[in-house]
mmCIF file of C-alpha atoms in Angstrom:
data_model
loop_
_atom_site.group_PDB
_atom_site.id
_atom_site.type_symbol
_atom_site.label_atom_id
_atom_site.label_comp_id
_atom_site.label_asym_id
_atom_site.label_seq_id
_atom_site.Cartn_x
_atom_site.Cartn_y
_atom_site.Cartn_z
ATOM 1 C CA MET A 10 -0.307 -0.037 0.128
ATOM 2 C CA SER A 11 2.993 2.165 0.548
ATOM 3 C CA LYS A 12 4.121 1.713 -2.590
ATOM 4 C CA MET A 13 0.493 2.319 -4.221
ATOM 5 C CA MET A 14 0.568 5.505 -2.494
ATOM 6 C CA SER A 15 3.856 6.484 -3.697
ATOM 7 C CA GLY A 16 2.638 6.318 -7.051
ATOM 8 C CA GLY A 17 0.042 9.043 -6.459
ATOM 9 C CA ASN A 18 -2.808 7.091 -5.170
ATOM 10 C CA GLU A 19 -5.156 7.563 -2.362
ATOM 11 C CA ALA A 20 -5.928 4.900 0.239
ATOM 12 C CA VAL A 21 -8.248 4.545 2.968
ATOM 13 C CA ILE A 22 -8.298 1.893 5.255
ATOM 14 C CA TYR A 23 -10.876 0.145 7.723
ATOM 15 C CA LEU A 24 -9.844 -1.773 10.665
ATOM 16 C CA LEU A 25 -12.807 -4.319 11.981
ATOM 17 C CA GLY A 26 -13.002 -7.015 14.553
ATOM 18 C CA ASP A 27 -9.570 -7.937 15.879
ATOM 19 C CA ALA A 28 -7.953 -6.040 13.266
ATOM 20 C CA VAL A 29 -8.565 -2.969 15.595
ATOM 21 C CA GLU A 30 -5.694 -4.167 17.831
ATOM 22 C CA LEU A 31 -3.414 -2.721 15.511
ATOM 23 C CA THR A 32 -4.561 0.829 16.715
ATOM 24 C CA LYS A 33 -2.435 0.347 20.092
ATOM 25 C CA SER A 34 0.021 2.666 20.439
ATOM 26 C CA SER A 35 2.356 0.497 22.631
ATOM 27 C CA GLN A 36 2.896 -2.113 20.078
ATOM 28 C CA LYS A 37 6.558 -3.083 19.074
ATOM 29 C CA GLY A 38 6.045 -4.585 15.854
ATOM 30 C CA VAL A 39 6.311 -2.783 12.445
ATOM 31 C CA VAL A 40 2.820 -2.447 11.707
ATOM 32 C CA GLY A 41 2.204 0.605 14.051
ATOM 33 C CA ALA A 42 4.946 2.826 12.260
ATOM 34 C CA LEU A 43 3.609 1.623 8.849
ATOM 35 C CA LEU A 44 0.114 2.865 9.922
ATOM 36 C CA ASP A 45 1.985 6.147 10.800
ATOM 37 C CA GLU A 46 3.981 6.413 7.536
ATOM 38 C CA LEU A 47 0.683 5.905 5.562
ATOM 39 C CA ALA A 48 -1.060 8.036 7.470
ATOM 40 C CA GLY A 49 2.004 10.716 6.693
ATOM 41 C CA LYS A 50 1.491 10.085 2.968
ATOM 42 C CA GLY A 51 -2.383 10.740 3.380
ATOM 43 C CA ALA A 52 -3.837 7.402 4.034
ATOM 44 C CA GLU A 53 -7.270 7.545 6.164
ATOM 45 C CA ILE A 54 -7.241 5.062 8.568
ATOM 46 C CA PHE A 55 -10.882 4.196 9.959
ATOM 47 C CA SER A 56 -11.371 1.988 12.979
ATOM 48 C CA SER A 57 -14.720 0.511 14.342
ATOM 49 C CA GLU A 58 -15.124 2.171 17.699
ATOM 50 C CA GLU A 59 -17.521 -0.703 18.861
ATOM 51 C CA ASP A 60 -14.957 -3.139 18.205
ATOM 52 C CA MET A 61 -12.278 -1.071 19.859
ATOM 53 C CA LEU A 62 -14.599 -0.512 23.124
ATOM 54 C CA ALA A 63 -15.407 -4.246 23.302
ATOM 55 C CA ARG A 64 -11.475 -4.814 23.486
ATOM 56 C CA GLY A 65 -10.613 -2.139 25.880
ATOM 57 C CA LEU A 66 -8.803 0.348 23.245
ATOM 58 C CA THR A 67 -9.729 3.551 24.319
ATOM 59 C CA GLY A 68 -8.193 7.218 25.083
ATOM 60 C CA ASP A 69 -4.579 7.947 24.563
ATOM 61 C CA ILE A 70 -3.362 3.938 24.267
ATOM 62 C CA ILE A 71 -4.360 4.588 20.579
ATOM 63 C CA LEU A 72 -2.000 5.482 17.744
ATOM 64 C CA SER A 73 -3.026 9.080 16.864
ATOM 65 C CA CYS A 74 -3.051 8.704 13.128
ATOM 66 C CA VAL A 75 -6.271 6.264 13.652
ATOM 67 C CA LYS A 76 -9.710 7.910 13.614
ATOM 68 C CA PRO A 77 -12.390 5.805 15.673
ATOM 69 C CA VAL A 78 -15.852 5.661 13.686
ATOM 70 C CA ALA A 79 -19.089 5.219 15.309
ATOM 71 C CA ASN A 80 -21.318 3.616 12.517
ATOM 72 C CA ILE A 81 -18.440 2.194 10.374
ATOM 73 C CA PHE A 82 -20.419 0.301 7.965
ATOM 74 C CA ASP A 83 -21.886 3.466 6.695
ATOM 75 C CA SER A 84 -18.925 4.545 6.308
ATOM 76 C CA LEU A 85 -17.262 1.730 4.608
ATOM 77 C CA VAL A 86 -20.369 1.393 2.116
ATOM 78 C CA ASP A 87 -19.972 5.165 1.173
ATOM 79 C CA GLU A 88 -16.555 4.895 0.771
ATOM 80 C CA THR A 89 -16.663 1.301 -1.340
ATOM 81 C CA MET A 90 -19.838 2.549 -3.556
ATOM 82 C CA GLU A 91 -19.155 6.201 -4.545
ATOM 83 C CA ARG A 92 -15.295 7.001 -4.173
ATOM 84 C CA ALA A 93 -13.347 3.814 -4.258
ATOM 85 C CA ASP A 94 -12.010 2.446 -7.517
ATOM 86 C CA ARG A 95 -10.846 -0.684 -6.071
ATOM 87 C CA VAL A 96 -11.595 -2.708 -2.810
ATOM 88 C CA ILE A 97 -8.868 -4.906 -1.312
ATOM 89 C CA SER A 98 -10.189 -6.766 1.884
ATOM 90 C CA CYS A 99 -8.346 -9.126 3.746
ATOM 91 C CA LEU B 28 -28.972 1.128 -9.296
ATOM 92 C CA LYS B 29 -25.346 0.485 -8.337
ATOM 93 C CA THR B 30 -24.895 -3.211 -6.824
ATOM 94 C CA LEU B 31 -22.675 -4.540 -4.140
ATOM 95 C CA THR B 32 -21.716 -8.475 -3.973
ATOM 96 C CA ILE B 33 -20.354 -9.619 -0.848
ATOM 97 C CA LEU B 34 -18.421 -13.000 -0.874
ATOM 98 C CA LEU B 35 -18.660 -14.482 2.435
ATOM 99 C CA LEU B 36 -16.294 -17.354 3.344
ATOM 100 C CA GLY B 37 -15.995 -17.314 7.121
ATOM 101 C CA ALA B 38 -18.340 -19.371 9.206
ATOM 102 C CA PRO B 39 -20.692 -17.896 11.837
ATOM 103 C CA TYR B 40 -19.575 -17.878 15.691
ATOM 104 C CA SER B 41 -16.133 -19.009 14.621
ATOM 105 C CA SER B 42 -15.142 -15.407 13.151
ATOM 106 C CA GLN B 43 -17.347 -12.203 12.824
ATOM 107 C CA TYR B 44 -17.281 -12.354 9.106
ATOM 108 C CA PRO B 45 -20.836 -13.391 8.951
ATOM 109 C CA GLU B 46 -21.791 -10.374 11.282
ATOM 110 C CA PHE B 47 -19.760 -8.157 9.352
ATOM 111 C CA ALA B 48 -21.454 -9.403 6.350
ATOM 112 C CA VAL B 49 -24.995 -8.630 7.213
ATOM 113 C CA LYS B 50 -24.200 -5.128 8.889
ATOM 114 C CA ILE B 51 -22.287 -4.186 5.481
ATOM 115 C CA ALA B 52 -25.429 -5.390 3.305
ATOM 116 C CA ASP B 53 -27.832 -3.773 5.610
ATOM 117 C CA SER B 54 -26.001 -0.211 5.454
ATOM 118 C CA ALA B 55 -25.834 -0.710 1.843
ATOM 119 C CA LEU B 56 -29.542 -1.717 1.397
ATOM 120 C CA LYS B 57 -30.417 1.390 3.492
ATOM 121 C CA LYS B 58 -28.446 3.428 1.241
ATOM 122 C CA GLY B 59 -30.403 2.244 -1.587
ATOM 123 C CA PHE B 60 -28.088 -0.377 -3.144
ATOM 124 C CA LYS B 61 -28.822 -3.463 -4.531
ATOM 125 C CA VAL B 62 -27.038 -6.299 -2.340
ATOM 126 C CA ASN B 63 -25.849 -9.954 -3.292
ATOM 127 C CA LEU B 64 -24.589 -12.080 -0.945
ATOM 128 C CA PHE B 65 -22.662 -15.502 -1.767
ATOM 129 C CA LEU B 66 -21.909 -18.147 0.525
ATOM 130 C CA TYR B 67 -18.711 -20.139 -0.272
ATOM 131 C CA GLY B 68 -16.644 -22.402 1.678
ATOM 132 C CA ASP B 69 -17.485 -22.461 5.570
ATOM 133 C CA GLY B 70 -19.502 -19.424 4.596
ATOM 134 C CA VAL B 71 -22.213 -21.553 3.739
ATOM 135 C CA HIS B 72 -22.749 -22.440 7.463
ATOM 136 C CA ALA B 73 -23.995 -18.692 7.739
ATOM 137 C CA GLY B 74 -27.195 -20.187 6.087
ATOM 138 C CA MET B 75 -27.895 -23.031 8.502
ATOM 139 C CA LYS B 76 -31.764 -22.994 9.794
ATOM 140 C CA ASP B 77 -32.331 -22.809 13.498
ATOM 141 C CA GLN B 78 -29.527 -21.271 14.592
ATOM 142 C CA ALA B 79 -29.556 -20.130 18.446
ATOM 143 C CA PRO B 80 -26.491 -18.312 19.662
ATOM 144 C CA LYS B 81 -26.696 -17.346 23.533
ATOM 145 C CA ALA B 82 -24.552 -14.439 23.324
ATOM 146 C CA PHE B 83 -23.559 -13.978 19.979
ATOM 147 C CA TYR B 84 -25.301 -11.901 16.866
ATOM 148 C CA ASN B 85 -27.797 -14.030 15.275
ATOM 149 C CA VAL B 86 -26.876 -14.503 11.706
ATOM 150 C CA GLU B 87 -29.846 -16.290 10.570
ATOM 151 C CA ASN B 88 -32.069 -13.462 11.673
ATOM 152 C CA GLY B 89 -29.805 -10.942 9.836
ATOM 153 C CA LEU B 90 -29.742 -12.804 6.771
ATOM 154 C CA LYS B 91 -33.663 -13.348 6.918
ATOM 155 C CA ASP B 92 -34.143 -9.395 7.567
ATOM 156 C CA LEU B 93 -31.564 -9.096 4.225
ATOM 157 C CA VAL B 94 -33.691 -11.082 1.817
ATOM 158 C CA ASN B 95 -37.085 -9.715 3.061
ATOM 159 C CA ARG B 96 -35.784 -5.961 2.026
ATOM 160 C CA GLY B 97 -34.399 -7.122 -1.059
ATOM 161 C CA ALA B 98 -30.992 -8.809 -1.082
ATOM 162 C CA THR B 99 -30.419 -12.204 -2.827
ATOM 163 C CA ILE B 100 -28.638 -14.794 -0.936
ATOM 164 C CA LEU B 101 -27.029 -17.815 -2.877
ATOM 165 C CA ALA B 102 -24.747 -20.786 -1.419
ATOM 166 C CA CYS B 103 -22.455 -22.615 -3.362
ATOM 167 C CA SER B 104 -23.761 -25.915 -4.242
ATOM 168 C CA ARG B 105 -20.408 -28.054 -3.862
ATOM 169 C CA CYS B 106 -19.604 -26.443 -0.782
ATOM 170 C CA SER B 107 -22.902 -27.020 0.952
ATOM 171 C CA ALA B 108 -23.031 -30.767 -0.361
ATOM 172 C CA ALA B 109 -19.621 -31.155 1.165
ATOM 173 C CA ARG B 110 -20.999 -30.244 4.284
ATOM 174 C CA GLY B 111 -24.067 -32.365 4.465
ATOM 175 C CA TYR B 112 -26.670 -29.854 3.267
ATOM 176 C CA VAL B 113 -27.670 -31.102 -0.133
ATOM 177 C CA GLU B 114 -30.724 -33.702 -0.310
ATOM 178 C CA GLY B 115 -30.998 -34.161 -3.879
ATOM 179 C CA GLU B 116 -30.719 -33.186 -7.262
ATOM 180 C CA PHE B 117 -31.161 -29.616 -8.301
ATOM 181 C CA ASP B 118 -34.991 -28.258 -8.615
ATOM 182 C CA ASP B 119 -35.608 -26.363 -11.883
ATOM 183 C CA ASP B 120 -38.895 -24.772 -10.220
ATOM 184 C CA ARG B 121 -37.476 -23.756 -7.381
ATOM 185 C CA GLN B 122 -34.135 -23.051 -8.852
ATOM 186 C CA ARG B 123 -32.123 -24.676 -6.013
ATOM 187 C CA TYR B 124 -30.768 -27.506 -4.566
ATOM 188 C CA PRO B 125 -33.031 -28.935 -2.047
ATOM 189 C CA SER B 126 -32.336 -29.011 1.717
ATOM 190 C CA SER B 127 -34.059 -29.216 4.879
ATOM 191 C CA ARG B 128 -31.196 -27.398 6.934
ATOM 192 C CA MET B 129 -30.767 -24.593 5.023
ATOM 193 C CA MET B 130 -32.779 -21.696 5.397
ATOM 194 C CA ASP B 131 -35.505 -20.890 2.683
ATOM 195 C CA GLU B 132 -34.093 -17.370 2.373
ATOM 196 C CA VAL B 133 -30.915 -18.847 0.904
ATOM 197 C CA ARG B 134 -30.935 -20.743 -2.538
ATOM 198 C CA ILE B 135 -28.406 -23.353 -2.833
ATOM 199 C CA PHE B 136 -26.904 -22.851 -6.323
ATOM 200 C CA SER B 137 -23.893 -23.529 -8.735
ATOM 201 C CA LEU B 138 -20.964 -21.368 -8.503
ATOM 202 C CA TYR B 139 -22.114 -19.902 -11.836
ATOM 203 C CA GLY B 140 -24.500 -17.833 -9.588
ATOM 204 C CA PHE B 141 -21.391 -15.983 -8.295
ATOM 205 C CA VAL B 142 -20.046 -15.509 -11.746
ATOM 206 C CA ASP B 143 -23.728 -13.519 -12.786
ATOM 207 C CA PHE B 144 -23.294 -11.661 -9.274
ATOM 208 C CA ILE B 145 -19.578 -10.581 -10.630
ATOM 209 C CA LYS B 146 -20.970 -9.470 -14.173
ATOM 210 C CA GLU B 147 -23.809 -7.383 -12.629
ATOM 211 C CA SER B 148 -21.930 -5.926 -9.307
ATOM 212 C CA ASP B 149 -20.265 -2.421 -9.351
ATOM 213 C CA LYS B 150 -17.947 -3.504 -6.361
ATOM 214 C CA ILE B 151 -17.042 -6.810 -4.161
ATOM 215 C CA ILE B 152 -16.122 -7.182 -0.912
ATOM 216 C CA THR B 153 -14.453 -10.385 0.411
ATOM 217 C CA LEU B 154 -14.982 -11.425 4.000
ATOM 218 C CA GLY B 155 -12.759 -14.209 5.646
ATOM 219 C CA GLY B 156 -11.037 -17.267 4.225
ATOM 220 C CA VAL B 157 -7.571 -16.575 5.816
#
């Protein structure tokens, strides 16, 4: 995705379910740094607030580049159907 | 009218993918999009009758609601047969393989049904399977 953005493409990332664990600011792996790097290139990173709260992820333990979203499915559908050229789901 | 197709590969109650599929489809229907859902692999278990989760989101009820609001849901026939859902030859009149264990709202159909979904879709989201 970093290469894709370097090529002039825009990217939006949605984190759902267990993927919201990637928003922890205390993580020691490379993923947190990658999220910061992508956000620095202009990527928007949305995370399900409902799934974060269920896992105790609130406040300042969250990466600052992540935006918690309350009704994330509405946002995801709008992005998918109206703005995105391609959808990559994994 | 734009069409969204969701390919569901994950089973209910062992992953959240079926719940996500229902909630994405629900939002898409509310926004006026046409919605198709194709159940493949372990995703066919999402269409099982008489689900009774005690604490989890009830996927069966979610799928019924989607169909009642216009969504089309197919389950892969080979995947369904492998998991014991198919109980006879294809019924031309009902356009499905017979099954007493699959919800009426979910039609067991060949993989060509997914090909038709792809042809008519503007976007496809895949959930599960990793």
